[in-house]
mmCIF file of C-alpha atoms and ligand atoms in Angstrom:
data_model
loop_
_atom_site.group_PDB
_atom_site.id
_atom_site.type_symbol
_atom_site.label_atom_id
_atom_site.label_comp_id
_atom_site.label_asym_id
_atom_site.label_seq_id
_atom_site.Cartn_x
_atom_site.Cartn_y
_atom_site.Cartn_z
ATOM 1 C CA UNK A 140 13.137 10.340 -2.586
ATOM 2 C CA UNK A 141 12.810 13.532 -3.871
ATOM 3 C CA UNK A 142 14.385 14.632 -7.246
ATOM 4 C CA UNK A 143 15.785 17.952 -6.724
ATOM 5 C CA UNK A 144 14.709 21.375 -8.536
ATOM 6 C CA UNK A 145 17.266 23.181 -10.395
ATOM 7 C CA UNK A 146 18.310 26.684 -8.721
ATOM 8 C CA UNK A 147 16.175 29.048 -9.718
ATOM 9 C CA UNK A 148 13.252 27.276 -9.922
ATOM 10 C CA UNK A 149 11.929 26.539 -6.581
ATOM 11 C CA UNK A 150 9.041 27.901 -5.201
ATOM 12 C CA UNK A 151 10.112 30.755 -2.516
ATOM 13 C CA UNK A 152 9.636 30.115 1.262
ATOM 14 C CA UNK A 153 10.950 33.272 2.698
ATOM 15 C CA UNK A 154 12.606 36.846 1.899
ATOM 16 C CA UNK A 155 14.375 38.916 3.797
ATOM 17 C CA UNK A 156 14.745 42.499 2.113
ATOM 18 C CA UNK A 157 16.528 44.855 3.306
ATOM 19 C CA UNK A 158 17.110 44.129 7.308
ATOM 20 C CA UNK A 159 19.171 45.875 9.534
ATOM 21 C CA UNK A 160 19.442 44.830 13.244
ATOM 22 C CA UNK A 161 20.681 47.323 15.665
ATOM 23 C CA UNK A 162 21.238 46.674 19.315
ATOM 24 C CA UNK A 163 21.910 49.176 21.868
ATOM 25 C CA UNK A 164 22.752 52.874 19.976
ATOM 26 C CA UNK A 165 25.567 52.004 17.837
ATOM 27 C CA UNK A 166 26.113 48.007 17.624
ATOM 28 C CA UNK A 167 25.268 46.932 13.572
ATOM 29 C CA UNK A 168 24.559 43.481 14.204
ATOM 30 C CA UNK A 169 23.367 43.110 10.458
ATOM 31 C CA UNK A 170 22.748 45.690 7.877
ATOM 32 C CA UNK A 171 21.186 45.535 4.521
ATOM 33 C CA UNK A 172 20.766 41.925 4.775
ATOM 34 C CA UNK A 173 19.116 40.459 1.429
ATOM 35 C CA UNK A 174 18.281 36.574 1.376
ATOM 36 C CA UNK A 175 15.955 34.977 -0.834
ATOM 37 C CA UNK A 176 15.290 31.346 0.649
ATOM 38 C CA UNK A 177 13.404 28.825 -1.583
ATOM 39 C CA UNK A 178 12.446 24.862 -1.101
ATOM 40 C CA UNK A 179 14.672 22.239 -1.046
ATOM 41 C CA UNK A 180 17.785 25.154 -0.648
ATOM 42 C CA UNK A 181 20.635 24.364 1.313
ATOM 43 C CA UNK A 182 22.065 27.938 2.520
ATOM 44 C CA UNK A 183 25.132 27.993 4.320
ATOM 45 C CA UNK A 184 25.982 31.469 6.221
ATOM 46 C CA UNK A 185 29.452 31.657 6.266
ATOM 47 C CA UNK A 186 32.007 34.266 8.057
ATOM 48 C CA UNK A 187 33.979 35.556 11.157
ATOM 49 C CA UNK A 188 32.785 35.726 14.918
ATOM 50 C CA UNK A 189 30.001 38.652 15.170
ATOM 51 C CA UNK A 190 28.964 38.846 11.546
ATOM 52 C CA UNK A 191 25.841 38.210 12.568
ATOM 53 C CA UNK A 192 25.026 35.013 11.011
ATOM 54 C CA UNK A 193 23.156 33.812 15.089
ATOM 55 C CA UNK A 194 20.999 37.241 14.409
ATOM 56 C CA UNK A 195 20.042 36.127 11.338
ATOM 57 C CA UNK A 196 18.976 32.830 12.339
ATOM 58 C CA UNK A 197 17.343 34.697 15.537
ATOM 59 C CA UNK A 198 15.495 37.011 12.910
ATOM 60 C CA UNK A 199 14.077 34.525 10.886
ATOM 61 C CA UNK A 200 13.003 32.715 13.694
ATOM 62 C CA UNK A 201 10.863 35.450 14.834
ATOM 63 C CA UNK A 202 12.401 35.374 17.986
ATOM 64 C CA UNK A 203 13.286 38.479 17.771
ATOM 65 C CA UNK A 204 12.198 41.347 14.960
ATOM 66 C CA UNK A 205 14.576 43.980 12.958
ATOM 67 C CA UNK A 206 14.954 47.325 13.106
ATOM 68 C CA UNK A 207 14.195 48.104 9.748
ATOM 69 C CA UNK A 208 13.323 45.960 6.581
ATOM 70 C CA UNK A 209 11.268 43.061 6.468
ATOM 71 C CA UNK A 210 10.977 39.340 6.350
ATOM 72 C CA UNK A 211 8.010 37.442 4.277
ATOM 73 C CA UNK A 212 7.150 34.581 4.393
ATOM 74 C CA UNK A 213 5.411 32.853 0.906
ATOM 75 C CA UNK A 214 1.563 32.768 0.956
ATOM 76 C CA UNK A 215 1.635 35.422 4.151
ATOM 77 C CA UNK A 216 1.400 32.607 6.697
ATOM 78 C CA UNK A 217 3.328 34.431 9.047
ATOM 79 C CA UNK A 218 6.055 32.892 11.090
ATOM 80 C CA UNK A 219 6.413 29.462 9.068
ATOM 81 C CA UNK A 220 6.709 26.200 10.680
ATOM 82 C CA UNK A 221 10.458 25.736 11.726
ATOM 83 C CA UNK A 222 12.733 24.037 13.188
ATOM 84 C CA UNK A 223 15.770 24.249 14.755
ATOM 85 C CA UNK A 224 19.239 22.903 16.028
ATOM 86 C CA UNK A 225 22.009 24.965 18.231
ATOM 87 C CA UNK A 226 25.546 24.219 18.886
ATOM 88 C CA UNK A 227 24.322 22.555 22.366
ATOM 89 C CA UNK A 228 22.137 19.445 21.519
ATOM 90 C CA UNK A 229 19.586 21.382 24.733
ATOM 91 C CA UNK A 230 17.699 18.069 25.162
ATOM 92 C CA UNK A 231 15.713 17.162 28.443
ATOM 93 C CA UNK A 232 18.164 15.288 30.453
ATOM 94 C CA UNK A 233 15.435 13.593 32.381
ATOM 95 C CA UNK A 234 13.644 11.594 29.681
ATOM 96 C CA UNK A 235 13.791 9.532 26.292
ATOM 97 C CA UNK A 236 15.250 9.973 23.633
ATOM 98 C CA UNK A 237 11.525 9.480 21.650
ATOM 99 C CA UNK A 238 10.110 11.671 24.738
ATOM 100 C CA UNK A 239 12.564 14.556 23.471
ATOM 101 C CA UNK A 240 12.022 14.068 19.798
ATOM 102 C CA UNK A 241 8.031 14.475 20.956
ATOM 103 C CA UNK A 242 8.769 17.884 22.599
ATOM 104 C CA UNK A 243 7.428 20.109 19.240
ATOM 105 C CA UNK A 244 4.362 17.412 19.209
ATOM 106 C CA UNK A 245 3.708 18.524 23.219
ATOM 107 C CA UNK A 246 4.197 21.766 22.517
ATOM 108 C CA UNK A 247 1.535 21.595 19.947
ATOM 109 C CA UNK A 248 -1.240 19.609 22.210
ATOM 110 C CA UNK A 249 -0.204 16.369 19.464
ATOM 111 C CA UNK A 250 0.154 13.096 20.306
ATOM 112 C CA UNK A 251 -0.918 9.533 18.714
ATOM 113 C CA UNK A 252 -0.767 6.769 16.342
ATOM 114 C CA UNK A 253 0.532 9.542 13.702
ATOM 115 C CA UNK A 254 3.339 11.269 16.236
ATOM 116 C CA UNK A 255 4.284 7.958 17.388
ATOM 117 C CA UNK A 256 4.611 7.238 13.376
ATOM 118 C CA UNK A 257 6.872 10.697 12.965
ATOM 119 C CA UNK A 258 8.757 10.091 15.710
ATOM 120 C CA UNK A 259 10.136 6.661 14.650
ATOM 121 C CA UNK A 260 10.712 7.931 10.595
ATOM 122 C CA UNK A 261 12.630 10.924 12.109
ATOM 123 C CA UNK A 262 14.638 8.591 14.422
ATOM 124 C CA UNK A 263 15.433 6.362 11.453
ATOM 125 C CA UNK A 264 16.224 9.198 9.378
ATOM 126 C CA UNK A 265 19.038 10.272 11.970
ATOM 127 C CA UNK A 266 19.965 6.804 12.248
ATOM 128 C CA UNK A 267 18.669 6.126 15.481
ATOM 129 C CA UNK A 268 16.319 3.273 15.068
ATOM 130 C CA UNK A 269 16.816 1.084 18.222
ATOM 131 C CA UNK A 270 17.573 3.789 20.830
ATOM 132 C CA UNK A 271 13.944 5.233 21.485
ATOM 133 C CA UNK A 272 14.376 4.270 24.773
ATOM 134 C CA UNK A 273 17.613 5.781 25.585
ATOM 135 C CA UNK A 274 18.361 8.436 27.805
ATOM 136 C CA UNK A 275 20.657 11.176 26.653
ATOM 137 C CA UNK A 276 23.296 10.380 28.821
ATOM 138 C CA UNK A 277 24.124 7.004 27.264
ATOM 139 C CA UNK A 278 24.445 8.692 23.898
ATOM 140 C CA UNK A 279 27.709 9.772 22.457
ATOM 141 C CA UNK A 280 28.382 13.673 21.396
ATOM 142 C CA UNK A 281 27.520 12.832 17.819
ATOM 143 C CA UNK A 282 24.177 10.643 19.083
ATOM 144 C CA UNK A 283 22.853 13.561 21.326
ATOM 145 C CA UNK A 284 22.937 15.852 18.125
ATOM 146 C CA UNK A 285 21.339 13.515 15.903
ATOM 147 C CA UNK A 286 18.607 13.140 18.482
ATOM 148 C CA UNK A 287 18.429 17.334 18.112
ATOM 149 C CA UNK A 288 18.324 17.045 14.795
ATOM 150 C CA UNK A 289 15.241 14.138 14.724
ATOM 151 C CA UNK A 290 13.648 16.821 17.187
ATOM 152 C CA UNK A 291 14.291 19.956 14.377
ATOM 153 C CA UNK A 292 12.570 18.084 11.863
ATOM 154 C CA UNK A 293 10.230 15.613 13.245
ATOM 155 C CA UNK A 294 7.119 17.963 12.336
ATOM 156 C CA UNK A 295 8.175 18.301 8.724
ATOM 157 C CA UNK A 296 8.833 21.886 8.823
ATOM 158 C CA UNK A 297 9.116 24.257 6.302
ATOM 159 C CA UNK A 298 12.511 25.284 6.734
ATOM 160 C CA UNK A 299 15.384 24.030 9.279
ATOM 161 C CA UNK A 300 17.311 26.579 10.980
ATOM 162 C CA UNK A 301 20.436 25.085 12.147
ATOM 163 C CA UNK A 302 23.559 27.347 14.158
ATOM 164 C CA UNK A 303 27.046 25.666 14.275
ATOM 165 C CA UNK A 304 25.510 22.208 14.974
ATOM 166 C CA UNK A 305 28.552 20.166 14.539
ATOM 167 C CA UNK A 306 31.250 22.867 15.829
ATOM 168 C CA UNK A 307 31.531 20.847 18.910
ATOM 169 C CA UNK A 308 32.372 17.542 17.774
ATOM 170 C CA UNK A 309 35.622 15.957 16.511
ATOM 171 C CA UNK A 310 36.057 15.835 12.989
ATOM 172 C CA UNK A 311 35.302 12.495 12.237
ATOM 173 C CA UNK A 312 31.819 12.472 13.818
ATOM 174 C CA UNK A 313 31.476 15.870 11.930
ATOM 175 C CA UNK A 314 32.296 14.763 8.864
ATOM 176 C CA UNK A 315 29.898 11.617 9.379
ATOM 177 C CA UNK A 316 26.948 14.170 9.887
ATOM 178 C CA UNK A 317 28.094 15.870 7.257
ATOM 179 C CA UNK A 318 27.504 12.520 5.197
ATOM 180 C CA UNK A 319 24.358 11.455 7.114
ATOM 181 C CA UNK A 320 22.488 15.261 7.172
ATOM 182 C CA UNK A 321 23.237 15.225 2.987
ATOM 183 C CA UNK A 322 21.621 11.855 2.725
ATOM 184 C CA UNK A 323 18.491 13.310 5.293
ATOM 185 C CA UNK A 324 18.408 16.401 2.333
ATOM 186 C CA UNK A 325 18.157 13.681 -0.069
ATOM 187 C CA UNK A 326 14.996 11.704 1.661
ATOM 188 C CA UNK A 327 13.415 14.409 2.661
ATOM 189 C CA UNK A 328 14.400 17.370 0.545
ATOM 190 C CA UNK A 329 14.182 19.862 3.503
ATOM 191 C CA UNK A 330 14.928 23.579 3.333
ATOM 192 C CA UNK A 331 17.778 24.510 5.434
ATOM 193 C CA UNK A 332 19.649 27.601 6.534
ATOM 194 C CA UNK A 333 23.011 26.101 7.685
ATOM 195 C CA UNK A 334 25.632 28.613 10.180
ATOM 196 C CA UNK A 335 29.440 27.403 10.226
ATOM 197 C CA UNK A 336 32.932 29.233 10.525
ATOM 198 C CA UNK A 337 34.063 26.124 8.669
ATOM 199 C CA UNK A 338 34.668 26.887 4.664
ATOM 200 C CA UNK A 339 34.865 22.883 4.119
ATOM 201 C CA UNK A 340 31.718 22.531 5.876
ATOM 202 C CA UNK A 341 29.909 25.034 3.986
ATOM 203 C CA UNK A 342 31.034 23.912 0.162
ATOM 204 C CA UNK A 343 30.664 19.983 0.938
ATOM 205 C CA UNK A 344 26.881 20.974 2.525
ATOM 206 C CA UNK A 345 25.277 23.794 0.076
ATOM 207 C CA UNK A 346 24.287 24.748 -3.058
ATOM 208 C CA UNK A 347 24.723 28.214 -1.984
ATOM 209 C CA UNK A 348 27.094 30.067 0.237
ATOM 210 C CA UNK A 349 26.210 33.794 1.928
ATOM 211 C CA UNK A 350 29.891 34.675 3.178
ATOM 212 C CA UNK A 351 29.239 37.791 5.978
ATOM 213 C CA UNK A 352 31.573 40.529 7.140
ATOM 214 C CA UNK A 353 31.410 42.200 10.549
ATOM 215 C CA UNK A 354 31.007 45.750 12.018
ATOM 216 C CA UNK A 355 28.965 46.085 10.622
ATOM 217 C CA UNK A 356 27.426 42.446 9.905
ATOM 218 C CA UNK A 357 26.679 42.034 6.027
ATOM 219 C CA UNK A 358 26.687 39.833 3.110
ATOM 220 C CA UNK A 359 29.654 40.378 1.355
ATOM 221 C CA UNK A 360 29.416 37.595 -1.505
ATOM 222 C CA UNK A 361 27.476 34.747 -2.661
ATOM 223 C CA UNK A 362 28.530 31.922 -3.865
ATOM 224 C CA UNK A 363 26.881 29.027 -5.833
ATOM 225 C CA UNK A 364 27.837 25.602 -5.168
ATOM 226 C CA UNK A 365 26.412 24.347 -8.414
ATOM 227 C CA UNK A 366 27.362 20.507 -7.928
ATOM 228 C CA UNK A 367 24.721 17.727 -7.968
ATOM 229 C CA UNK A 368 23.484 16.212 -5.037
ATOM 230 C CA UNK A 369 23.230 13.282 -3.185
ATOM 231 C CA UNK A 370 27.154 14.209 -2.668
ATOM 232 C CA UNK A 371 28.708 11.491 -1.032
ATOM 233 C CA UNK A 372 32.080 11.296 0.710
ATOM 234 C CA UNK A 373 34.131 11.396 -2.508
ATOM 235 C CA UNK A 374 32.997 14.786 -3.477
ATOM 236 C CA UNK A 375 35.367 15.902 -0.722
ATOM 237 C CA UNK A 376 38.373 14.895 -2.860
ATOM 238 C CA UNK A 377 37.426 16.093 -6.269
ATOM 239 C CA UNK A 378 38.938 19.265 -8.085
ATOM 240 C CA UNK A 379 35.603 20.850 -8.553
ATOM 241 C CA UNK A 380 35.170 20.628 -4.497
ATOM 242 C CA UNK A 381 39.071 21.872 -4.268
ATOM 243 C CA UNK A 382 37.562 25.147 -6.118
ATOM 244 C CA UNK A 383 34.683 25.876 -4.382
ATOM 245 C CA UNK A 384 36.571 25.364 -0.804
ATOM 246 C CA UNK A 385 39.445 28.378 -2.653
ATOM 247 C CA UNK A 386 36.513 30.372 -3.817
ATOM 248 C CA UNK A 387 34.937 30.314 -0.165
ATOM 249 C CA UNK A 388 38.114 30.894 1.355
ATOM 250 C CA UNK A 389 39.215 33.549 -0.529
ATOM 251 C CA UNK A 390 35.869 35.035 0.290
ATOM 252 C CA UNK A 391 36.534 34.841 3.754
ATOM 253 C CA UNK A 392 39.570 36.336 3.771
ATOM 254 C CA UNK A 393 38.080 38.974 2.320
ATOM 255 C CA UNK A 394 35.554 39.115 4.568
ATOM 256 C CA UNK A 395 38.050 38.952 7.739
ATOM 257 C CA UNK A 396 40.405 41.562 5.745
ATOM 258 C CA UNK A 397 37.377 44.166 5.671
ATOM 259 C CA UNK A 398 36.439 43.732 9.198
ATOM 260 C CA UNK A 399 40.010 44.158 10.613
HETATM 261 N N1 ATP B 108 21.210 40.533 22.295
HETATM 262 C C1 ATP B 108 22.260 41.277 21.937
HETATM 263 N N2 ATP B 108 22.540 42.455 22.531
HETATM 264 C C2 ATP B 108 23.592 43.207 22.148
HETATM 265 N N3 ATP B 108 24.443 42.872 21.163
HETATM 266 C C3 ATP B 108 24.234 41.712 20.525
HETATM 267 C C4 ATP B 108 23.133 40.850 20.876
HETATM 268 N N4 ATP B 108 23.169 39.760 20.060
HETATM 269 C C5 ATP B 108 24.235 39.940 19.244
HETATM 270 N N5 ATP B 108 24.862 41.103 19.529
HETATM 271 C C6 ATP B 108 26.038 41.643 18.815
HETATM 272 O O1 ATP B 108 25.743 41.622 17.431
HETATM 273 C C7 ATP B 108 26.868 41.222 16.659
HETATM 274 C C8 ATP B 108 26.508 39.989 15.857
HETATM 275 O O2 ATP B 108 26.334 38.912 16.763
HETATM 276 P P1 ATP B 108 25.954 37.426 16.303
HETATM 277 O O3 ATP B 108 25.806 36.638 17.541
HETATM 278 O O4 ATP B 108 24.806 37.480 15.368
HETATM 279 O O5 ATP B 108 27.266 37.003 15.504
HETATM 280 P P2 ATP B 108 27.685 35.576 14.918
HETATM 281 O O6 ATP B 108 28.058 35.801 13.493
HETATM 282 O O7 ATP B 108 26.636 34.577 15.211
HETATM 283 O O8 ATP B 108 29.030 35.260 15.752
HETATM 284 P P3 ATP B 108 29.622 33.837 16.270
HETATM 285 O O9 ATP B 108 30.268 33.224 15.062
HETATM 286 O O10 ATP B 108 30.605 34.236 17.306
HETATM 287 O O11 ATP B 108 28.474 33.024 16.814
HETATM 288 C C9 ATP B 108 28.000 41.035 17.660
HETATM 289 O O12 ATP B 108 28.723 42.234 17.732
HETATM 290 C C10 ATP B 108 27.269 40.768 18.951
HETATM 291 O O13 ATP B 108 28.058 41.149 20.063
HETATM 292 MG MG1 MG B 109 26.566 32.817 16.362
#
């Protein structure tokens, strides 16, 4: 385990200064944006439909580049090692569950005693010891995503981008990842940038919430979460958690008042 570093003292990974993101003449998907990302940070990005918190994510990912402003990565390496986990588990129907958590392995020309070794600690850290074998249609909502999110982080990467990733399953199995993605921050003390329309999400996960407006998309606040982790399931019913969720939410609101 990893102990964590104290906010503010974390080496940086990446920096976005000043982006805007403009598609077509006139649609501000994301303007001024500011984000200073550094290890072991778990950012949530938090706000209404079209904010652009998905263009963010896109940005970062290099899958697409802004309009103006820039986004560096620490030691100029470029486009960092990543990974990352949509909405939609997107796994190959076709094949294993270890054959899908391999893809990023493939995709780099990898494989081996060492990939066979990743592949099993990444399955075990998603709590999927057992089911290497598996196909994805024998695996529950909740399974197929933790098999996504083996795949997101099975090459160690420097940061994990991850878009609504639980916004499709029922609230119990959510609030299990919740638990079990916490406890993966814990092992492995990965950097992630988290997206969620879900204010309970966002204060139970972070230690730091960007809350976004829309038209255009912006940051309109931050907010700290500064609570100690591991944060286990109690959290969830203590006062200090009661604040932060208010705090967020009256964000929000603020954020949904501006946009109207
Ligand atoms: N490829 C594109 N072409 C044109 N407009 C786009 C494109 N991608 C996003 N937009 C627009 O940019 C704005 C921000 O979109 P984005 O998908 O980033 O929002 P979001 O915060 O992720 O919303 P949601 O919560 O619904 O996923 C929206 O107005 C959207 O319609
Ligand atoms: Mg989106």
């Amino acid at each position: 385990m990893q102990a964590p570093l104290p906010l503010g003292s974390r080496p940086p990974v990446l920096r976005m200064s000043a982006v805007d993101k403009v598609f077509g003449a006139d649609i501000v998907a994301l303007k001024g944006m500011q984000l200073d990302v550094n290890q072991g940070d778990f950012i949530s990005l938090l706000g209404p439909s079209g904010c652009g918190k998905s263009t963010a994510l896109r940005l970062i990912a290099g899958l697409m580049t802004p309009t103006t402003g820039r986004i560096e990565w620490s030691g100029g390496t470029g486009q960092g090692d990543l990974g990352v986990v949509f909405q939609e588990p997107t796994l190959m129907p076709w094949t294993t569950v270890a054959k899908n958590v391999a893809l990023p392995f493939r995709l780099r020309g990898k494989s081996g005693a060492e990939v066979a070794d990743a592949i099993r600690n990444a399955l075990d850290l998603v709590g999927l010891s057992g089911f290497e074998n598996a196909y994805p249609r024998e695996l529950s909502g909740g399974m197929k995503m933790r098999v996504s999110i083996a795949r997101a982080l099975v090459t160690n990467p420097r940061l994990i981008l991850m878009d609504e990733p639980f916004a499709a399953l029922d609230e119990i199995t959510r609030f299990k990842l919740n638990n079990d993605l916490l406890d993966l921050k814990t092992k492995t003390g990965c950097t992630v940038i988290f997206v969620t329309h879900s204010v309970f999400e966002s204060v139970f996960l972070s230690d730091r919430i960007v809350v976004m407006a829309a038209r255009p998309g912006r940051v309109i606040r931050t907010l700290e979460v500064d609570e100690p982790y591991p944060r286990a399931e109690a959290f969830r019913t203590t006062p200090e958690y009661a604040a932060h969720c208010r705090a967020a939410s009256d964000a929000l609101h603020d954020a949904m008042g501006i946009a109207a």
